[in-house]
């Protein structure tokens, strides 16, 4: 216990103790020690690595991030303490976590046209939708191997989602849904069997018609039996996909059938035709996103500047929040899977807490982008991490505990149109440079 | 003799009436005396000249007699009655009784009178109880008075008249003529002149200057300070030299100790600036004679003299106006959000200047026409080019059909107007569009009534649309809000300059004749009105009656663009000299406001359909965004606030922004530049 140096600032020290929730090999002794206060997270990271090397000579240096009172240190330690008004007299508890940063940039998967939709919810496949009207499935691991090409749409794909995310290990077929600017949704069934050679051409087994304008987004509900879609015709339609599967029985529909929209065209074969079970009307402009995170609750964002929460059984909207900007993307996640992250026609990524009473002001605003935000996604397991993609060609990783992006991925040369997490540690993004970029090695506990 | 008789009678009466005293004495006595007076009157007359020498004496005696105060003080009482039995006749001034004289009996007095030749001159003064003997002169005066002549003989009542001035041989204009009448009556001409002046003053033709005031100003105050007087201010504000400071205690030869600066203070003066340093440092002297001469005295008085006559001491008139207060009171820009501010998206692909853009009524697609001979459709949200038509000529104007179920694009080329199926919309709309844009007999549908038709409707094979061949160059096109009618303007078309077309019937007509050179024409957003802009005027027509309602005078050199407020009562007009005019149709036919904003031609003005915004694009590479609130209250004028200058386009061949259009539902502005880029400015 040395007294703090009162001479030059460089020698000023603070008492700190390093704690962590990481597994034992990465734990340092909990004794408090004096650290120079001008250190940044890199210096602190060196100290932790040194301590770890003392206990374990085989330890490999790795970057850490440091939290003080639940906030990430993003400047010099003394500046941080002054900015947050924390006393330097007490022993600081520095919690260290593994730094979240992309470590590996995989080769981009080339496409024929702009990549407008991507889904990484399946750990073995990546689903991409493209402006050339094709939907592609890419297998993990192998470089630029496209396993399936789904043909049938006549317009650009705007959204593509896995319906069931069972992997290839059980050798089952998996189902997909895609939405397109040709006003239709298509359901696909793919064979997940491993095969070499040319990609398999697949046709849709069912066409869901009903939207009168471009479908902008498709989302699958948690029970994997329903999907919802938002469209330029200002409506959200709910579709039952369980009954359409051959092996599923139509009687086990959890939702009551409401008004069936029967504006389907005779031009499409009736056998392939599917109709919406319900339509949620309320938005006045293009519904750009509709997500279905909870069995009973559906969120939608629209160009009419509003985010709406819908109660699915009653079809009523329960919460409306007007943010003043046309919204392009929306995701629900974070703490208790309740925070709403949305971005739109300005460079600010905003996060709201619908549970907070009386206030519709965003609780977080991140404005490091320089153009429209085209996609935002919460990390599937972390409460703090989310990614955002923007027309300025950047994909950014965010932690709610700091106002600066954790990482900026500038792998695209043009607008990024879509982005998603993949396998918890990778980010897949597609853009107007016709590439699907995969950034992996992002360790998030 | 007759004359004498007359004198007698008259004198009798006079004596009788004039003096009671004589009467009181006795009638006989008076009679006798009067006779004697009469008898001696001739004597008096004859001796007039003799007595003239005695005049002075008489006067003296008169005056001396006057000075003798009457002895009796009883006043004017009837003495005869009251003091008849008393022994006294009254009281003297000291209050003593005045005894009566012993009364002579009549006989004795008669004898005495008879003896005394002067008896006829004696009069008894009853008041003082004494006898008075009149002198000869007094008798004479009495006699002259009685005889009606002047009392004194030397007065000549008939003297010769002597003129009071001399006029003969003096060459003097004065005349002796009697004063004419006109000198005594008011002048008629003066009266007329006064009446004339009064009339002019009342009418305000003559200002009556207050002369009294000037007279007052002649008296000036010698001692008071007149710097604040009105006259001084009028003259330009002379300021007198400041009075020198009066000497204080510190200038005494032996001031109190507190005035004496300490040595430290004196040293500190050395550190001060020359101007701030005190000029006089007090010192103490034992006595007055040891005080030295003031060394700066001459210099200071010289300085003061210089200061008094050289220093220009006039009050400068400076108008202190806060420049902020001159600005019109406008609401803050923050309160007028949202409005387009930043460019986030660019639509790149055209190879030449983009002449025109148009946004689809749903707000999903953007159409553009360029000099590179293509028309394109873009997806607004991503900036992707969805469709390209190679039209082969310069696309001058492009326009989406405002009806959402008719996704038709009208493209203006040099002589042709192309109606293209944009390919948006679902299948049944597409089939309808194909039917609509199909002409069964090419050339059959012509302008009825005219031998030489202005427009020919032809099927366009290459792009699956309709080609409308005009007889002369077309400048602009505008759809009616219902989406069936549209108008094209052929500036050099004379009587067929404005064409109205009906899409469903493939029919054209020219309802308006006798126009100048029209520039552009637009439909009213809700009513059956039609606006035609010629080079300097905007004509408003009623479409149902086909007649002119209004003619708006813009006052600009050449109109380039016109836009109608969604409410329909306000229009803006952009001109080729960079001016923008706002018209309130209910207010006036002249501009409510003229905004001089651009340095070069305004290429396009446009209103937002839902937000209170309008914008102007110009060849100086800028687009201006304005806020415009139009109140439903007719008494309130529209509020126009400039909000933002949008820059970003680069000049190309001297041209800048060629077109600007608002997004129909978002507060976003699209600008098309000569640098072949379309930019989207978002809020």
mmCIF file with all atom_site columns, C-alpha atoms in Angstrom, chain A residues 51-141:
data_model
loop_
_atom_site.group_PDB
_atom_site.id
_atom_site.type_symbol
_atom_site.label_atom_id
_atom_site.label_alt_id
_atom_site.label_comp_id
_atom_site.label_asym_id
_atom_site.label_entity_id
_atom_site.label_seq_id
_atom_site.pdbx_PDB_ins_code
_atom_site.Cartn_x
_atom_site.Cartn_y
_atom_site.Cartn_z
_atom_site.occupancy
_atom_site.B_iso_or_equiv
_atom_site.pdbx_formal_charge
_atom_site.auth_seq_id
_atom_site.auth_comp_id
_atom_site.auth_asym_id
_atom_site.auth_atom_id
_atom_site.pdbx_PDB_model_num
ATOM 1  C CA . UNK A 1 51  ? -0.862  -11.529 -13.942 1.00 0.00 ? 51  UNK A CA 1
ATOM 2  C CA . UNK A 1 52  ? -2.293  -14.471 -15.826 1.00 0.00 ? 52  UNK A CA 1
ATOM 3  C CA . UNK A 1 53  ? 1.107   -15.332 -17.206 1.00 0.00 ? 53  UNK A CA 1
ATOM 4  C CA . UNK A 1 54  ? 2.527   -15.322 -13.696 1.00 0.00 ? 54  UNK A CA 1
ATOM 5  C CA . UNK A 1 55  ? 0.077   -17.990 -12.625 1.00 0.00 ? 55  UNK A CA 1
ATOM 6  C CA . UNK A 1 56  ? 0.015   -19.869 -15.904 1.00 0.00 ? 56  UNK A CA 1
ATOM 7  C CA . UNK A 1 57  ? 3.128   -19.657 -18.094 1.00 0.00 ? 57  UNK A CA 1
ATOM 8  C CA . UNK A 1 58  ? 1.247   -21.081 -21.083 1.00 0.00 ? 58  UNK A CA 1
ATOM 9  C CA . UNK A 1 59  ? -1.230  -18.229 -21.165 1.00 0.00 ? 59  UNK A CA 1
ATOM 10 C CA . UNK A 1 60  ? -1.542  -16.469 -24.467 1.00 0.00 ? 60  UNK A CA 1
ATOM 11 C CA . UNK A 1 61  ? -1.994  -12.758 -24.437 1.00 0.00 ? 61  UNK A CA 1
ATOM 12 C CA . UNK A 1 62  ? -5.473  -11.629 -25.337 1.00 0.00 ? 62  UNK A CA 1
ATOM 13 C CA . UNK A 1 63  ? -7.275  -8.312  -25.140 1.00 0.00 ? 63  UNK A CA 1
ATOM 14 C CA . UNK A 1 64  ? -9.670  -7.615  -22.338 1.00 0.00 ? 64  UNK A CA 1
ATOM 15 C CA . UNK A 1 65  ? -12.242 -4.954  -21.773 1.00 0.00 ? 65  UNK A CA 1
ATOM 16 C CA . UNK A 1 66  ? -12.783 -3.402  -18.373 1.00 0.00 ? 66  UNK A CA 1
ATOM 17 C CA . UNK A 1 67  ? -15.973 -2.450  -16.654 1.00 0.00 ? 67  UNK A CA 1
ATOM 18 C CA . UNK A 1 68  ? -16.295 -0.009  -13.796 1.00 0.00 ? 68  UNK A CA 1
ATOM 19 C CA . UNK A 1 69  ? -19.753 0.068   -12.255 1.00 0.00 ? 69  UNK A CA 1
ATOM 20 C CA . UNK A 1 70  ? -21.168 -1.634  -15.331 1.00 0.00 ? 70  UNK A CA 1
ATOM 21 C CA . UNK A 1 71  ? -19.647 0.759   -17.818 1.00 0.00 ? 71  UNK A CA 1
ATOM 22 C CA . UNK A 1 72  ? -16.891 0.040   -20.257 1.00 0.00 ? 72  UNK A CA 1
ATOM 23 C CA . UNK A 1 73  ? -13.680 2.004   -19.834 1.00 0.00 ? 73  UNK A CA 1
ATOM 24 C CA . UNK A 1 74  ? -13.078 3.821   -23.116 1.00 0.00 ? 74  UNK A CA 1
ATOM 25 C CA . UNK A 1 75  ? -10.572 6.467   -22.051 1.00 0.00 ? 75  UNK A CA 1
ATOM 26 C CA . UNK A 1 76  ? -7.763  6.923   -19.554 1.00 0.00 ? 76  UNK A CA 1
ATOM 27 C CA . UNK A 1 77  ? -8.623  5.597   -16.150 1.00 0.00 ? 77  UNK A CA 1
ATOM 28 C CA . UNK A 1 78  ? -8.337  8.944   -14.378 1.00 0.00 ? 78  UNK A CA 1
ATOM 29 C CA . UNK A 1 79  ? -10.367 10.712  -17.042 1.00 0.00 ? 79  UNK A CA 1
ATOM 30 C CA . UNK A 1 80  ? -13.009 8.046   -16.719 1.00 0.00 ? 80  UNK A CA 1
ATOM 31 C CA . UNK A 1 81  ? -13.124 8.433   -12.944 1.00 0.00 ? 81  UNK A CA 1
ATOM 32 C CA . UNK A 1 82  ? -13.461 12.203  -13.244 1.00 0.00 ? 82  UNK A CA 1
ATOM 33 C CA . UNK A 1 83  ? -16.123 11.922  -15.954 1.00 0.00 ? 83  UNK A CA 1
ATOM 34 C CA . UNK A 1 84  ? -18.174 9.506   -13.889 1.00 0.00 ? 84  UNK A CA 1
ATOM 35 C CA . UNK A 1 85  ? -17.514 11.207  -10.570 1.00 0.00 ? 85  UNK A CA 1
ATOM 36 C CA . UNK A 1 86  ? -16.018 8.105   -8.963  1.00 0.00 ? 86  UNK A CA 1
ATOM 37 C CA . UNK A 1 87  ? -13.692 8.626   -6.028  1.00 0.00 ? 87  UNK A CA 1
ATOM 38 C CA . UNK A 1 88  ? -10.104 7.573   -6.682  1.00 0.00 ? 88  UNK A CA 1
ATOM 39 C CA . UNK A 1 89  ? -9.525  7.074   -2.970  1.00 0.00 ? 89  UNK A CA 1
ATOM 40 C CA . UNK A 1 90  ? -11.420 3.820   -2.744  1.00 0.00 ? 90  UNK A CA 1
ATOM 41 C CA . UNK A 1 91  ? -10.302 0.528   -4.133  1.00 0.00 ? 91  UNK A CA 1
ATOM 42 C CA . UNK A 1 92  ? -11.633 0.284   -7.681  1.00 0.00 ? 92  UNK A CA 1
ATOM 43 C CA . UNK A 1 93  ? -13.292 -2.894  -8.753  1.00 0.00 ? 93  UNK A CA 1
ATOM 44 C CA . UNK A 1 94  ? -12.243 -3.466  -12.334 1.00 0.00 ? 94  UNK A CA 1
ATOM 45 C CA . UNK A 1 95  ? -14.234 -6.223  -13.888 1.00 0.00 ? 95  UNK A CA 1
ATOM 46 C CA . UNK A 1 96  ? -12.592 -7.565  -16.976 1.00 0.00 ? 96  UNK A CA 1
ATOM 47 C CA . UNK A 1 97  ? -14.258 -9.360  -19.800 1.00 0.00 ? 97  UNK A CA 1
ATOM 48 C CA . UNK A 1 98  ? -12.919 -10.656 -23.042 1.00 0.00 ? 98  UNK A CA 1
ATOM 49 C CA . UNK A 1 99  ? -12.732 -7.863  -25.544 1.00 0.00 ? 99  UNK A CA 1
ATOM 50 C CA . UNK A 1 100 ? -15.302 -8.151  -28.260 1.00 0.00 ? 100 UNK A CA 1
ATOM 51 C CA . UNK A 1 101 ? -13.598 -7.630  -31.552 1.00 0.00 ? 101 UNK A CA 1
ATOM 52 C CA . UNK A 1 102 ? -13.671 -9.359  -34.880 1.00 0.00 ? 102 UNK A CA 1
ATOM 53 C CA . UNK A 1 103 ? -10.629 -11.477 -35.283 1.00 0.00 ? 103 UNK A CA 1
ATOM 54 C CA . UNK A 1 104 ? -11.091 -13.051 -38.643 1.00 0.00 ? 104 UNK A CA 1
ATOM 55 C CA . UNK A 1 105 ? -12.490 -11.840 -41.908 1.00 0.00 ? 105 UNK A CA 1
ATOM 56 C CA . UNK A 1 106 ? -13.592 -14.730 -44.043 1.00 0.00 ? 106 UNK A CA 1
ATOM 57 C CA . UNK A 1 107 ? -13.636 -14.590 -47.803 1.00 0.00 ? 107 UNK A CA 1
ATOM 58 C CA . UNK A 1 108 ? -16.747 -12.844 -49.076 1.00 0.00 ? 108 UNK A CA 1
ATOM 59 C CA . UNK A 1 109 ? -19.321 -14.996 -50.814 1.00 0.00 ? 109 UNK A CA 1
ATOM 60 C CA . UNK A 1 110 ? -19.919 -13.395 -54.215 1.00 0.00 ? 110 UNK A CA 1
ATOM 61 C CA . UNK A 1 111 ? -23.431 -12.912 -55.509 1.00 0.00 ? 111 UNK A CA 1
ATOM 62 C CA . UNK A 1 112 ? -24.801 -11.900 -58.855 1.00 0.00 ? 112 UNK A CA 1
ATOM 63 C CA . UNK A 1 113 ? -26.569 -8.892  -57.495 1.00 0.00 ? 113 UNK A CA 1
ATOM 64 C CA . UNK A 1 114 ? -27.140 -6.906  -54.343 1.00 0.00 ? 114 UNK A CA 1
ATOM 65 C CA . UNK A 1 115 ? -27.536 -9.025  -51.280 1.00 0.00 ? 115 UNK A CA 1
ATOM 66 C CA . UNK A 1 116 ? -30.656 -7.747  -49.619 1.00 0.00 ? 116 UNK A CA 1
ATOM 67 C CA . UNK A 1 117 ? -31.512 -10.358 -47.033 1.00 0.00 ? 117 UNK A CA 1
ATOM 68 C CA . UNK A 1 118 ? -29.494 -12.607 -44.784 1.00 0.00 ? 118 UNK A CA 1
ATOM 69 C CA . UNK A 1 119 ? -30.403 -14.977 -42.004 1.00 0.00 ? 119 UNK A CA 1
ATOM 70 C CA . UNK A 1 120 ? -27.876 -16.581 -39.718 1.00 0.00 ? 120 UNK A CA 1
ATOM 71 C CA . UNK A 1 121 ? -30.157 -18.265 -37.276 1.00 0.00 ? 121 UNK A CA 1
ATOM 72 C CA . UNK A 1 122 ? -29.095 -21.688 -38.472 1.00 0.00 ? 122 UNK A CA 1
ATOM 73 C CA . UNK A 1 123 ? -25.649 -22.557 -37.269 1.00 0.00 ? 123 UNK A CA 1
ATOM 74 C CA . UNK A 1 124 ? -24.781 -24.651 -40.307 1.00 0.00 ? 124 UNK A CA 1
ATOM 75 C CA . UNK A 1 125 ? -26.259 -22.595 -43.097 1.00 0.00 ? 125 UNK A CA 1
ATOM 76 C CA . UNK A 1 126 ? -26.516 -18.995 -44.086 1.00 0.00 ? 126 UNK A CA 1
ATOM 77 C CA . UNK A 1 127 ? -29.553 -17.896 -46.003 1.00 0.00 ? 127 UNK A CA 1
ATOM 78 C CA . UNK A 1 128 ? -29.200 -14.961 -48.363 1.00 0.00 ? 128 UNK A CA 1
ATOM 79 C CA . UNK A 1 129 ? -31.687 -13.196 -50.540 1.00 0.00 ? 129 UNK A CA 1
ATOM 80 C CA . UNK A 1 130 ? -30.542 -11.351 -53.565 1.00 0.00 ? 130 UNK A CA 1
ATOM 81 C CA . UNK A 1 131 ? -31.806 -8.722  -55.986 1.00 0.00 ? 131 UNK A CA 1
ATOM 82 C CA . UNK A 1 132 ? -31.447 -11.262 -58.800 1.00 0.00 ? 132 UNK A CA 1
ATOM 83 C CA . UNK A 1 133 ? -34.623 -12.882 -57.355 1.00 0.00 ? 133 UNK A CA 1
ATOM 84 C CA . UNK A 1 134 ? -32.786 -15.953 -56.110 1.00 0.00 ? 134 UNK A CA 1
ATOM 85 C CA . UNK A 1 135 ? -32.419 -17.126 -52.562 1.00 0.00 ? 135 UNK A CA 1
ATOM 86 C CA . UNK A 1 136 ? -29.194 -18.955 -51.786 1.00 0.00 ? 136 UNK A CA 1
ATOM 87 C CA . UNK A 1 137 ? -28.159 -21.215 -48.972 1.00 0.00 ? 137 UNK A CA 1
ATOM 88 C CA . UNK A 1 138 ? -24.532 -21.276 -48.046 1.00 0.00 ? 138 UNK A CA 1
ATOM 89 C CA . UNK A 1 139 ? -22.970 -23.978 -46.029 1.00 0.00 ? 139 UNK A CA 1
ATOM 90 C CA . UNK A 1 140 ? -20.779 -23.103 -43.150 1.00 0.00 ? 140 UNK A CA 1
ATOM 91 C CA . UNK A 1 141 ? -17.124 -23.832 -43.200 1.00 0.00 ? 141 UNK A CA 1
#
